[in-house]
CSV table of C-alpha atoms in Angstrom, one decimal:
chain,number,residue,atom,x,y,z
M,1,MET,CA,0.0,0.1,0.0
M,2,ARG,CA,2.8,2.3,0.9
M,3,LEU,CA,4.5,1.5,-2.5
M,4,ARG,CA,1.4,2.4,-4.3
M,5,LEU,CA,1.0,5.7,-2.5
M,6,ALA,CA,4.6,6.6,-3.2
M,7,ALA,CA,4.0,5.9,-6.9
M,8,LEU,CA,1.2,8.5,-6.8
M,9,ALA,CA,3.3,11.2,-5.2
M,10,PRO,CA,4.6,12.7,-8.4
M,11,PHE,CA,1.0,13.2,-9.4
M,12,ALA,CA,0.0,15.0,-6.1
M,13,PRO,CA,-0.7,18.3,-7.9
M,14,LEU,CA,-3.0,16.6,-10.5
M,15,LEU,CA,-4.9,14.6,-7.9
M,16,LEU,CA,-5.3,17.7,-5.5
M,17,LEU,CA,-6.4,20.0,-8.3
M,18,THR,CA,-8.8,17.5,-9.8
M,19,ALA,CA,-10.3,16.8,-6.3
M,20,ALA,CA,-10.5,20.6,-5.6
M,21,CYS,CA,-12.2,21.4,-8.9
M,22,LEU,CA,-14.7,18.6,-8.4
M,23,LEU,CA,-15.6,19.5,-4.9
M,24,ILE,CA,-15.3,23.3,-4.8
M,25,ARG,CA,-17.1,23.5,-8.3
M,26,GLU,CA,-17.7,27.0,-9.7
M,27,GLN,CA,-15.6,29.2,-7.4
M,28,TYR,CA,-12.9,30.9,-9.3
M,29,PRO,CA,-10.2,29.8,-10.1
M,30,PHE,CA,-11.7,26.4,-9.5
M,31,SER,CA,-14.3,24.9,-11.8
M,32,ASN,CA,-15.8,21.6,-12.5
M,33,PHE,CA,-16.1,22.7,-16.2
M,34,PRO,CA,-19.8,21.7,-16.5
M,35,MET,CA,-20.2,23.3,-20.0
M,36,TYR,CA,-21.8,20.7,-22.3
M,37,SER,CA,-21.5,18.0,-19.7
M,38,SER,CA,-25.1,17.0,-20.1
M,39,PHE,CA,-27.8,17.7,-22.7
M,40,GLY,CA,-31.6,18.2,-22.7
M,41,ARG,CA,-34.0,17.9,-25.5
M,42,SER,CA,-34.4,21.6,-25.5
M,43,THR,CA,-32.2,24.7,-25.1
M,44,TYR,CA,-32.5,28.4,-25.7
M,45,TYR,CA,-30.6,31.7,-26.2
M,46,VAL,CA,-31.6,35.4,-25.8
M,47,TYR,CA,-30.6,38.4,-27.9
M,48,LEU,CA,-31.4,42.1,-27.9
M,49,THR,CA,-33.1,44.2,-30.6
M,50,ASN,CA,-34.1,47.9,-30.9
M,51,GLY,CA,-37.7,49.0,-31.1
M,52,ALA,CA,-37.9,48.0,-34.8
M,53,ASP,CA,-36.7,44.4,-33.8
M,54,GLU,CA,-33.3,45.0,-35.5
M,55,PRO,CA,-30.7,42.8,-33.7
M,56,LEU,CA,-28.1,44.8,-31.7
M,57,ARG,CA,-24.5,43.7,-30.9
M,58,SER,CA,-24.7,43.2,-27.2
M,59,GLN,CA,-20.9,43.2,-26.6
M,60,GLU,CA,-20.6,46.7,-28.0
M,61,LEU,CA,-24.0,48.0,-26.5
M,62,VAL,CA,-23.8,46.6,-22.9
M,63,GLY,CA,-20.4,44.9,-22.7
M,64,MET,CA,-21.8,41.4,-22.8
M,65,THR,CA,-21.6,38.8,-25.6
M,66,THR,CA,-24.8,36.9,-26.5
M,67,PRO,CA,-23.7,33.8,-24.5
M,68,THR,CA,-23.0,35.9,-21.4
M,69,LEU,CA,-26.2,37.7,-21.7
M,70,LYS,CA,-28.0,34.2,-21.8
M,71,LYS,CA,-26.1,33.2,-18.6
M,72,VAL,CA,-27.0,36.3,-16.8
M,73,TYR,CA,-30.8,35.9,-17.8
M,74,ASP,CA,-30.7,32.3,-16.9
M,75,GLY,CA,-29.3,33.2,-13.4
M,76,GLU,CA,-32.0,35.9,-12.9
M,77,MET,CA,-34.8,33.3,-14.0
M,78,ARG,CA,-33.5,30.7,-11.6
M,79,ARG,CA,-33.4,33.3,-8.7
M,80,GLU,CA,-37.0,34.3,-9.6
M,81,ALA,CA,-38.1,30.8,-9.7
M,82,LYS,CA,-36.6,30.0,-6.3
M,83,LEU,CA,-38.1,33.1,-4.8
M,84,LEU,CA,-41.5,32.1,-6.1
M,85,ARG,CA,-40.9,28.6,-5.1
M,86,THR,CA,-42.0,27.4,-8.6
M,87,PRO,CA,-40.2,25.3,-11.2
M,88,ARG,CA,-38.6,27.5,-13.9
M,89,ARG,CA,-40.6,26.0,-16.7
M,90,LYS,CA,-43.7,27.0,-14.9
M,91,LEU,CA,-43.0,30.7,-14.8
M,92,THR,CA,-45.8,32.6,-16.5
M,93,PRO,CA,-45.0,34.9,-19.4
M,94,GLU,CA,-45.7,37.9,-17.0
M,95,GLN,CA,-43.2,36.6,-14.5
M,96,LYS,CA,-40.6,36.2,-17.3
M,97,ARG,CA,-41.4,39.6,-18.5
M,98,ALA,CA,-40.7,41.0,-15.0
M,99,VAL,CA,-37.3,39.2,-15.0
M,100,GLY,CA,-36.6,40.5,-18.5
M,101,GLU,CA,-37.4,44.1,-17.7
M,102,ARG,CA,-35.2,44.0,-14.7
M,103,LEU,CA,-32.3,42.7,-16.8
M,104,LEU,CA,-32.9,45.3,-19.5
M,105,ALA,CA,-33.0,48.0,-16.9
M,106,ARG,CA,-29.7,46.8,-15.5
M,107,LEU,CA,-28.2,46.7,-19.0
M,108,LYS,CA,-29.1,50.3,-19.6
M,109,THR,CA,-26.9,51.1,-16.5
M,110,THR,CA,-23.8,49.3,-17.7
M,111,VAL,CA,-20.7,51.4,-18.5
M,112,PRO,CA,-20.9,51.0,-22.3
M,113,ALA,CA,-24.6,51.9,-22.3
M,114,VAL,CA,-24.0,55.1,-20.2
M,115,GLU,CA,-21.1,56.0,-22.5
M,116,ALA,CA,-23.1,55.6,-25.6
M,117,GLY,CA,-25.5,58.3,-24.2
M,118,ALA,CA,-28.0,59.5,-26.9
M,119,ALA,CA,-26.7,56.8,-29.4
M,120,PHE,CA,-28.2,54.1,-27.1
M,121,PRO,CA,-31.5,52.8,-28.5
M,122,GLU,CA,-34.4,54.4,-27.2
M,123,THR,CA,-36.2,51.1,-27.0
M,124,LEU,CA,-34.5,47.8,-25.9
M,125,ARG,CA,-36.1,44.5,-26.4
M,126,LEU,CA,-35.0,41.0,-25.1
M,127,HIS,CA,-35.9,38.2,-27.4
M,128,HIS,CA,-36.0,34.5,-26.5
M,129,VAL,CA,-35.4,31.7,-29.0
M,130,GLU,CA,-36.4,28.1,-27.8
M,131,ILE,CA,-34.7,25.3,-29.7
M,132,GLU,CA,-36.3,21.9,-29.4
M,133,LEU,CA,-35.9,18.5,-30.8
M,134,ILE,CA,-39.3,17.4,-32.0
M,135,GLY,CA,-40.1,14.2,-33.9
M,136,GLY,CA,-36.4,14.1,-35.2
M,137,ARG,CA,-36.5,17.6,-36.3
M,138,ILE,CA,-34.9,20.7,-34.7
M,139,GLU,CA,-37.4,23.5,-34.3
M,140,LYS,CA,-36.9,27.0,-33.3
M,141,LYS,CA,-39.7,29.1,-31.4
M,142,PRO,CA,-38.9,32.8,-31.0
M,143,SER,CA,-40.7,35.0,-28.6
M,144,LEU,CA,-40.5,38.5,-27.1
M,145,ILE,CA,-39.7,38.5,-23.4
M,146,ALA,CA,-39.5,42.1,-22.4
M,147,GLU,CA,-39.1,45.6,-23.6
M,148,VAL,CA,-37.9,48.8,-21.9
M,149,ARG,CA,-37.9,52.4,-23.2
B,1,MET,CA,8.9,5.9,-25.1
B,2,SER,CA,8.5,4.5,-21.5
B,3,TRP,CA,5.0,3.6,-20.0
B,4,ALA,CA,5.9,5.3,-16.8
B,5,PRO,CA,5.2,8.9,-15.7
B,6,ARG,CA,8.4,11.0,-15.6
B,7,THR,CA,9.6,14.5,-15.4
B,8,ILE,CA,10.9,15.7,-18.6
B,9,GLU,CA,14.4,17.3,-18.4
B,10,HIS,CA,14.0,20.7,-20.2
B,11,ASN,CA,17.2,22.4,-21.2
B,12,ALA,CA,17.8,26.2,-20.4
B,13,LEU,CA,16.7,27.3,-23.7
B,14,GLU,CA,13.3,25.6,-23.6
B,15,ARG,CA,12.8,26.8,-20.0
B,16,ALA,CA,13.6,30.4,-21.1
B,17,ALA,CA,11.2,30.1,-24.0
B,18,MET,CA,8.5,28.8,-21.6
B,19,ARG,CA,8.9,31.7,-19.2
B,20,VAL,CA,8.7,34.3,-22.0
B,21,LEU,CA,5.6,32.6,-23.7
B,22,PHE,CA,3.8,32.0,-20.4
B,23,ALA,CA,4.5,35.7,-19.3
B,24,ILE,CA,2.9,36.9,-22.6
B,25,VAL,CA,-0.1,34.6,-21.9
B,26,VAL,CA,-0.5,36.0,-18.3
B,27,ALA,CA,-0.2,39.6,-19.6
B,28,ARG,CA,-2.9,38.9,-22.2
B,29,HIS,CA,-5.4,37.1,-20.1
B,30,VAL,CA,-5.9,40.0,-17.8
B,31,PRO,CA,-8.3,42.5,-19.4
B,32,SER,CA,-7.1,46.1,-19.8
B,33,SER,CA,-10.0,47.3,-17.5
B,34,LEU,CA,-12.8,45.9,-15.5
B,35,ALA,CA,-14.8,49.1,-15.4
B,36,HIS,CA,-17.5,47.7,-17.7
B,37,LEU,CA,-18.4,45.0,-15.2
B,38,GLN,CA,-20.6,45.0,-12.1
B,39,ILE,CA,-20.2,42.7,-9.1
B,40,THR,CA,-23.6,41.6,-8.8
B,41,LEU,CA,-23.1,37.9,-7.8
B,42,PRO,CA,-19.7,37.6,-6.0
B,43,ASN,CA,-17.7,34.5,-7.2
B,44,GLY,CA,-14.6,32.8,-6.1
B,45,LEU,CA,-12.1,35.3,-4.4
B,46,ALA,CA,-15.0,38.1,-4.6
B,47,ARG,CA,-16.9,36.1,-2.0
B,48,LEU,CA,-14.1,36.4,0.6
B,49,VAL,CA,-12.7,39.8,-0.4
B,50,ASP,CA,-14.6,42.9,-1.5
B,51,LEU,CA,-13.0,43.4,-4.9
B,52,HIS,CA,-15.0,46.5,-6.0
B,53,PHE,CA,-11.8,48.7,-5.9
B,54,LEU,CA,-10.7,46.7,-9.0
B,55,LEU,CA,-13.6,48.2,-11.0
B,56,ASP,CA,-11.8,51.6,-10.7
B,57,PRO,CA,-9.7,51.9,-14.0
B,58,GLU,CA,-7.1,53.9,-12.2
B,59,VAL,CA,-6.5,51.2,-9.5
B,60,PHE,CA,-6.7,48.5,-12.1
B,61,ALA,CA,-4.1,50.2,-14.3
B,62,ILE,CA,-1.7,50.3,-11.2
B,63,GLY,CA,-2.4,46.6,-10.7
B,64,ARG,CA,-1.5,45.9,-14.3
B,65,TYR,CA,1.7,47.9,-14.0
B,66,LEU,CA,2.8,45.9,-11.1
B,67,LEU,CA,1.8,42.8,-13.1
B,68,TRP,CA,4.1,43.7,-15.9
B,69,ALA,CA,7.0,44.4,-13.3
B,70,ALA,CA,6.3,40.9,-11.8
B,71,LEU,CA,6.3,39.3,-15.3
B,72,ILE,CA,9.7,40.9,-16.1
B,73,LEU,CA,11.1,39.4,-12.8
B,74,TYR,CA,9.5,36.1,-13.8
B,75,VAL,CA,11.0,35.9,-17.2
B,76,LEU,CA,14.5,37.0,-15.6
B,77,ARG,CA,13.9,34.3,-13.0
B,78,ILE,CA,14.5,36.8,-10.3
B,79,GLY,CA,12.4,37.3,-7.1
B,80,TRP,CA,9.9,34.5,-7.8
B,81,SER,CA,8.8,34.5,-4.2
B,82,ILE,CA,7.2,37.9,-4.8
B,83,ALA,CA,6.5,37.7,-8.4
B,84,LEU,CA,4.7,34.6,-8.6
B,85,PRO,CA,2.3,35.1,-5.7
B,86,TYR,CA,1.5,38.6,-7.0
B,87,MET,CA,0.9,37.2,-10.6
B,88,THR,CA,-1.4,34.5,-9.2
B,89,ALA,CA,-3.4,36.8,-6.8
B,90,PHE,CA,-3.9,39.4,-9.6
B,91,SER,CA,-5.0,36.7,-12.0
B,92,ILE,CA,-7.5,35.2,-9.5
B,93,ALA,CA,-8.8,38.6,-8.5
B,94,ALA,CA,-9.5,39.7,-12.1
B,95,GLY,CA,-11.0,36.3,-13.0
B,96,SER,CA,-13.2,36.4,-10.0
B,97,VAL,CA,-14.4,39.9,-10.9
B,98,ASN,CA,-15.0,38.6,-14.5
B,99,ASN,CA,-17.2,35.8,-13.0
B,100,SER,CA,-19.1,37.9,-10.5
B,101,HIS,CA,-21.6,39.7,-12.9
B,102,GLY,CA,-24.1,36.9,-12.9
B,103,ALA,CA,-22.4,34.8,-15.6
B,104,ILE,CA,-19.6,32.3,-15.3
B,105,SER,CA,-17.1,31.9,-18.1
B,106,HIS,CA,-14.6,29.0,-18.4
B,107,TYR,CA,-11.8,30.5,-20.5
B,108,LEU,CA,-9.6,32.0,-17.7
B,109,GLN,CA,-9.4,29.4,-15.1
B,110,ILE,CA,-6.7,27.4,-16.8
B,111,VAL,CA,-4.3,30.3,-16.6
B,112,SER,CA,-5.0,31.0,-12.9
B,113,LEU,CA,-4.7,27.2,-12.1
B,114,VAL,CA,-1.3,27.1,-13.8
B,115,LEU,CA,-0.3,30.1,-11.9
B,116,CYS,CA,-1.5,28.4,-8.6
B,117,ALA,CA,0.5,25.3,-9.5
B,118,GLN,CA,3.6,27.3,-10.3
B,119,THR,CA,3.5,29.2,-7.1
B,120,ALA,CA,2.9,26.0,-5.2
B,121,ALA,CA,5.7,24.2,-6.9
B,122,HIS,CA,8.2,27.3,-6.2
B,123,PHE,CA,7.4,27.3,-2.5
B,124,TYR,CA,7.6,23.6,-2.2
B,125,SER,CA,11.0,23.7,-3.8
B,126,LEU,CA,12.0,26.5,-1.3
B,127,VAL,CA,11.0,24.3,1.6
B,128,ARG,CA,13.1,21.3,0.1
B,129,ARG,CA,15.9,23.6,-0.6
B,130,LYS,CA,18.4,22.0,1.8
B,131,ARG,CA,17.6,18.6,0.7
B,132,GLU,CA,17.9,19.3,-3.1
B,133,ALA,CA,21.0,21.6,-2.8
B,134,GLY,CA,23.6,21.1,-5.5
B,135,SER,CA,24.9,22.2,-8.9
B,136,GLY,CA,21.6,21.7,-10.8
B,137,ALA,CA,19.3,22.7,-8.0
B,138,ALA,CA,17.9,25.8,-9.7
B,139,ALA,CA,17.2,24.0,-12.9
B,140,GLN,CA,15.5,21.2,-10.8
B,141,ARG,CA,13.3,23.7,-9.1
B,142,GLU,CA,12.2,25.1,-12.4
B,143,GLN,CA,11.6,21.5,-13.7
B,144,ARG,CA,9.1,21.2,-10.9
B,145,VAL,CA,7.4,24.4,-11.8
B,146,ILE,CA,7.0,23.2,-15.4
B,147,TYR,CA,5.9,19.5,-14.4
B,148,TRP,CA,3.3,21.1,-12.0
B,149,SER,CA,2.1,23.4,-14.7
B,150,GLN,CA,1.6,20.4,-17.0
B,151,GLN,CA,-0.4,18.6,-14.2
B,152,ALA,CA,-2.6,21.7,-13.8
B,153,ILE,CA,-3.4,21.7,-17.5
B,154,VAL,CA,-4.1,17.9,-17.5
B,155,ALA,CA,-6.3,18.3,-14.4
B,156,THR,CA,-8.7,20.8,-16.2
B,157,TYR,CA,-9.3,18.2,-19.0
B,158,LEU,CA,-9.7,15.2,-16.5
B,159,VAL,CA,-12.1,17.3,-14.4
B,160,SER,CA,-14.2,18.1,-17.6
B,161,ALA,CA,-14.4,14.5,-18.4
B,162,LEU,CA,-15.2,13.4,-14.9
B,163,THR,CA,-18.0,16.0,-14.7
B,164,LYS,CA,-19.5,14.7,-18.0
B,165,LEU,CA,-19.6,11.1,-16.5
B,166,ILE,CA,-20.9,12.4,-13.0
B,167,ARG,CA,-23.6,14.6,-14.4
B,168,THR,CA,-25.0,12.1,-16.8
B,169,SER,CA,-24.4,9.0,-14.4
B,170,GLY,CA,-22.1,7.5,-17.1
B,171,MET,CA,-24.7,8.0,-19.9
B,172,TRP,CA,-22.9,10.8,-21.8
B,173,PHE,CA,-22.6,8.5,-24.7
B,174,PHE,CA,-26.4,8.4,-25.2
B,175,GLN,CA,-27.1,12.0,-24.4
B,176,SER,CA,-24.3,13.3,-26.6
B,177,PRO,CA,-26.3,13.4,-30.0
B,178,LEU,CA,-28.4,16.1,-28.3
B,179,ILE,CA,-25.3,18.4,-28.9
B,180,ALA,CA,-27.0,19.2,-32.2
B,181,LEU,CA,-29.3,21.6,-30.4
B,182,GLN,CA,-26.1,23.3,-28.7
B,183,ILE,CA,-24.6,23.6,-32.1
B,184,ILE,CA,-27.6,25.6,-33.4
B,185,LYS,CA,-27.6,27.7,-30.2
B,186,THR,CA,-23.9,28.6,-30.2
B,187,ASN,CA,-23.8,29.4,-33.9
B,188,ASP,CA,-27.0,31.5,-33.6
B,189,GLN,CA,-25.3,33.3,-30.6
B,190,ASP,CA,-22.2,33.9,-32.6
B,191,ARG,CA,-24.4,35.3,-35.5
B,192,TYR,CA,-25.9,37.8,-33.2
B,193,ASP,CA,-22.4,38.7,-31.8
B,194,ASN,CA,-21.0,39.2,-35.3
B,195,LEU,CA,-24.0,40.6,-37.2
B,196,GLY,CA,-23.7,40.0,-40.9
B,197,ALA,CA,-20.2,38.4,-40.8
B,198,GLY,CA,-19.5,34.6,-41.0
B,199,SER,CA,-21.1,31.6,-42.5
B,200,TYR,CA,-23.5,29.4,-40.5
B,201,GLU,CA,-25.2,27.1,-43.1
B,202,SER,CA,-22.7,24.3,-42.3
B,203,ALA,CA,-23.5,24.2,-38.7
B,204,SER,CA,-27.3,23.7,-39.5
B,205,ALA,CA,-26.3,20.9,-41.8
B,206,ILE,CA,-24.1,19.4,-39.2
B,207,ALA,CA,-26.8,19.6,-36.6
B,208,ASP,CA,-29.3,17.9,-38.9
B,209,TRP,CA,-26.8,15.2,-39.7
B,210,ILE,CA,-26.2,14.5,-36.0
B,211,VAL,CA,-29.9,14.2,-35.4
B,212,GLN,CA,-30.2,11.7,-38.2
B,213,HIS,CA,-27.1,9.7,-37.1
B,214,PRO,CA,-27.1,9.5,-33.3
B,215,LEU,CA,-25.2,6.3,-32.9
B,216,LEU,CA,-22.3,7.5,-35.0
B,217,THR,CA,-22.4,10.8,-33.4
B,218,GLY,CA,-22.3,9.2,-29.9
B,219,ILE,CA,-19.1,7.2,-31.0
B,220,VAL,CA,-17.4,10.2,-32.5
B,221,LEU,CA,-18.1,12.5,-29.5
B,222,SER,CA,-17.2,9.8,-27.0
B,223,ALA,CA,-13.8,9.8,-28.7
B,224,GLY,CA,-13.5,13.4,-27.5
B,225,LEU,CA,-14.5,12.4,-23.9
B,226,LEU,CA,-12.0,9.6,-24.0
B,227,LEU,CA,-9.4,12.1,-25.0
B,228,GLU,CA,-10.2,14.2,-22.0
B,229,LEU,CA,-10.2,11.2,-19.7
B,230,ILE,CA,-6.8,10.0,-20.7
B,231,ALA,CA,-5.2,13.4,-20.2
B,232,PRO,CA,-2.8,12.1,-17.5
B,233,ILE,CA,-0.9,10.3,-20.4
B,234,ALA,CA,0.6,13.7,-21.3
B,235,LEU,CA,2.8,13.3,-18.2
B,236,PHE,CA,4.4,10.2,-19.6
B,237,GLY,CA,7.2,11.9,-21.4
B,238,ARG,CA,8.0,14.3,-24.3
B,239,GLY,CA,6.5,12.2,-27.0
B,240,PHE,CA,3.3,11.5,-25.1
B,241,ALA,CA,3.1,15.2,-24.2
B,242,ALA,CA,3.5,16.5,-27.7
B,243,ALA,CA,1.3,13.8,-29.2
B,244,TYR,CA,-1.5,14.4,-26.7
B,245,GLY,CA,-1.0,18.2,-27.0
B,246,LEU,CA,-1.5,18.0,-30.7
B,247,SER,CA,-4.6,15.9,-30.3
B,248,LEU,CA,-6.1,18.4,-27.9
B,249,LEU,CA,-5.3,21.2,-30.3
B,250,LEU,CA,-7.2,19.3,-33.1
B,251,PHE,CA,-10.0,18.7,-30.6
B,252,HIS,CA,-10.2,22.5,-29.9
B,253,ALA,CA,-10.0,23.3,-33.6
B,254,THR,CA,-12.9,21.1,-34.2
B,255,VAL,CA,-15.0,22.6,-31.4
B,256,HIS,CA,-14.2,26.1,-32.6
B,257,ARG,CA,-15.2,25.2,-36.1
B,258,VAL,CA,-18.5,23.4,-35.3
B,259,MET,CA,-19.7,25.2,-32.2
B,260,LYS,CA,-17.9,28.6,-32.5
B,261,LEU,CA,-16.4,28.2,-29.0
B,262,HIS,CA,-12.8,29.2,-28.7
B,263,PHE,CA,-10.7,28.3,-25.7
B,264,LEU,CA,-7.7,30.3,-26.7
B,265,TYR,CA,-5.8,30.3,-23.5
B,266,ASN,CA,-6.2,26.5,-23.2
B,267,GLU,CA,-4.6,26.4,-26.7
B,268,TYR,CA,-1.7,28.6,-25.8
B,269,LEU,CA,-0.8,26.7,-22.7
B,270,ILE,CA,-1.0,23.4,-24.6
B,271,TRP,CA,1.4,24.8,-27.2
B,272,ILE,CA,3.8,26.0,-24.4
B,273,TYR,CA,3.8,23.2,-21.9
B,274,LEU,CA,2.7,20.1,-23.8
B,275,VAL,CA,3.7,20.4,-27.4
B,276,ASN,CA,6.8,22.6,-26.6
B,277,VAL,CA,7.7,23.7,-30.2
B,278,PRO,CA,11.3,25.1,-29.2
B,279,PHE,CA,12.5,21.5,-28.2
B,280,TRP,CA,11.3,20.0,-31.4
B,281,ILE,CA,13.0,22.9,-33.4
B,282,LEU,CA,16.2,22.2,-31.5
B,283,LEU,CA,16.0,18.5,-32.1
B,284,ALA,CA,15.4,19.0,-35.8
B,285,TRP,CA,18.3,21.5,-35.8
B,286,ARG,CA,20.6,19.1,-34.1
B,287,ALA,CA,19.6,16.2,-36.3
B,288,ILE,CA,20.1,18.4,-39.5
B,289,GLY,CA,23.6,19.4,-38.1
B,290,ARG,CA,24.5,15.7,-37.4
B,291,ARG,CA,23.4,14.7,-40.9
B,292,ARG,CA,25.5,17.5,-42.5
B,293,GLN,CA,28.5,16.4,-40.5
B,294,ALA,CA,28.1,12.8,-41.6
B,295,VAL,CA,27.6,13.9,-45.2
B,296,GLY,CA,30.9,15.9,-44.8
B,297,ARG,CA,32.8,13.0,-43.4
B,298,ASN,CA,31.5,10.7,-46.1
B,299,ALA,CA,32.6,13.3,-48.8
B,300,LEU,CA,36.2,13.4,-47.3
B,301,GLN,CA,36.4,9.7,-47.1
B,302,ASN,CA,35.4,9.2,-50.8
């Protein structure tokens, strides 16, 4: 047994870091790297448009890429569901709109948005696209989540 | 090639190249400012320490100047007891702020983890200084820093593989064809990030093909999982490190092409610590030199 442990000694950093990442999970600099570790039969993303439904580059506008925007929205939705003690998928369109409006209001206070001043769109819309696998076909269902002026 | 893990003996030139290249990566992975971010959901170090002061562009600029000073010391191999902890702390602080605005990204952790490994290796060597004293002690200490860096890189891939198996109760193979939906999602997201630029028709075709061929897709994607799972093989010697590193680079290139996901810092660190191009250039250079000498000798004999 002692011999086996001695053989593992050169790997101590690997073993320690692996254990730390799996146990501590998402606390920087540690991570269990959960991206694409499991898959469901549906997923979604969100994006921004102006009042005329023209897509906007969120990175330039509010300093967040589209994937980051989705993660932030996702986190807000999870918090809302927890607060209301209801499963996320059962949130009503009104409840989702409230979350979306809060997010859009926050985006308008980001440094790039404030610096844009008058160039910032008067109306900001948050769109949701649900992607589902239905009967062996991939289908997209877009919907408007929220709008702020 | 030996089937036993062993520390690779890097010569002075390789070690110098690694220090310079890693210093460039560390300098690049820290953003020029964090002022565009808000700490709304503290993560990592931000949960323990109030890092709001880093959002001030002037304070952060001072932090970056100090980082450059530390990086110069690092490259010159002077004052590592101060330089390495500072580089690590600043990297972790910046990364924590970056992950504290309600969204967690995964492209910076590997750099911070390698810095943690290097700092730990350096201080471990200091503790063992008396026991390891001798003519090659300094080189041996740096060997340890490199070997632990390789282990940190390997750990990130091993963790990624284990998480896939844990979260799917070992059923990742059967779930993996559903990646088709993720391909559509990531490509659409990329399209909204780069309005007007890029081509996305192939992604849709790939996603459709995956849906129609789940078994084949499961086999192909499980090869990727297997690649991550066998990451410790990179610690078995130069040949293994280079071959495994190149396989990982191919894996990343495929992920980038199909899913528009780019793990740039992972790739940089793989090039530096696993593929280690300077060694292979030196090896080729010496082989060419020997061949020329042999040809010269043959010509003289004839």
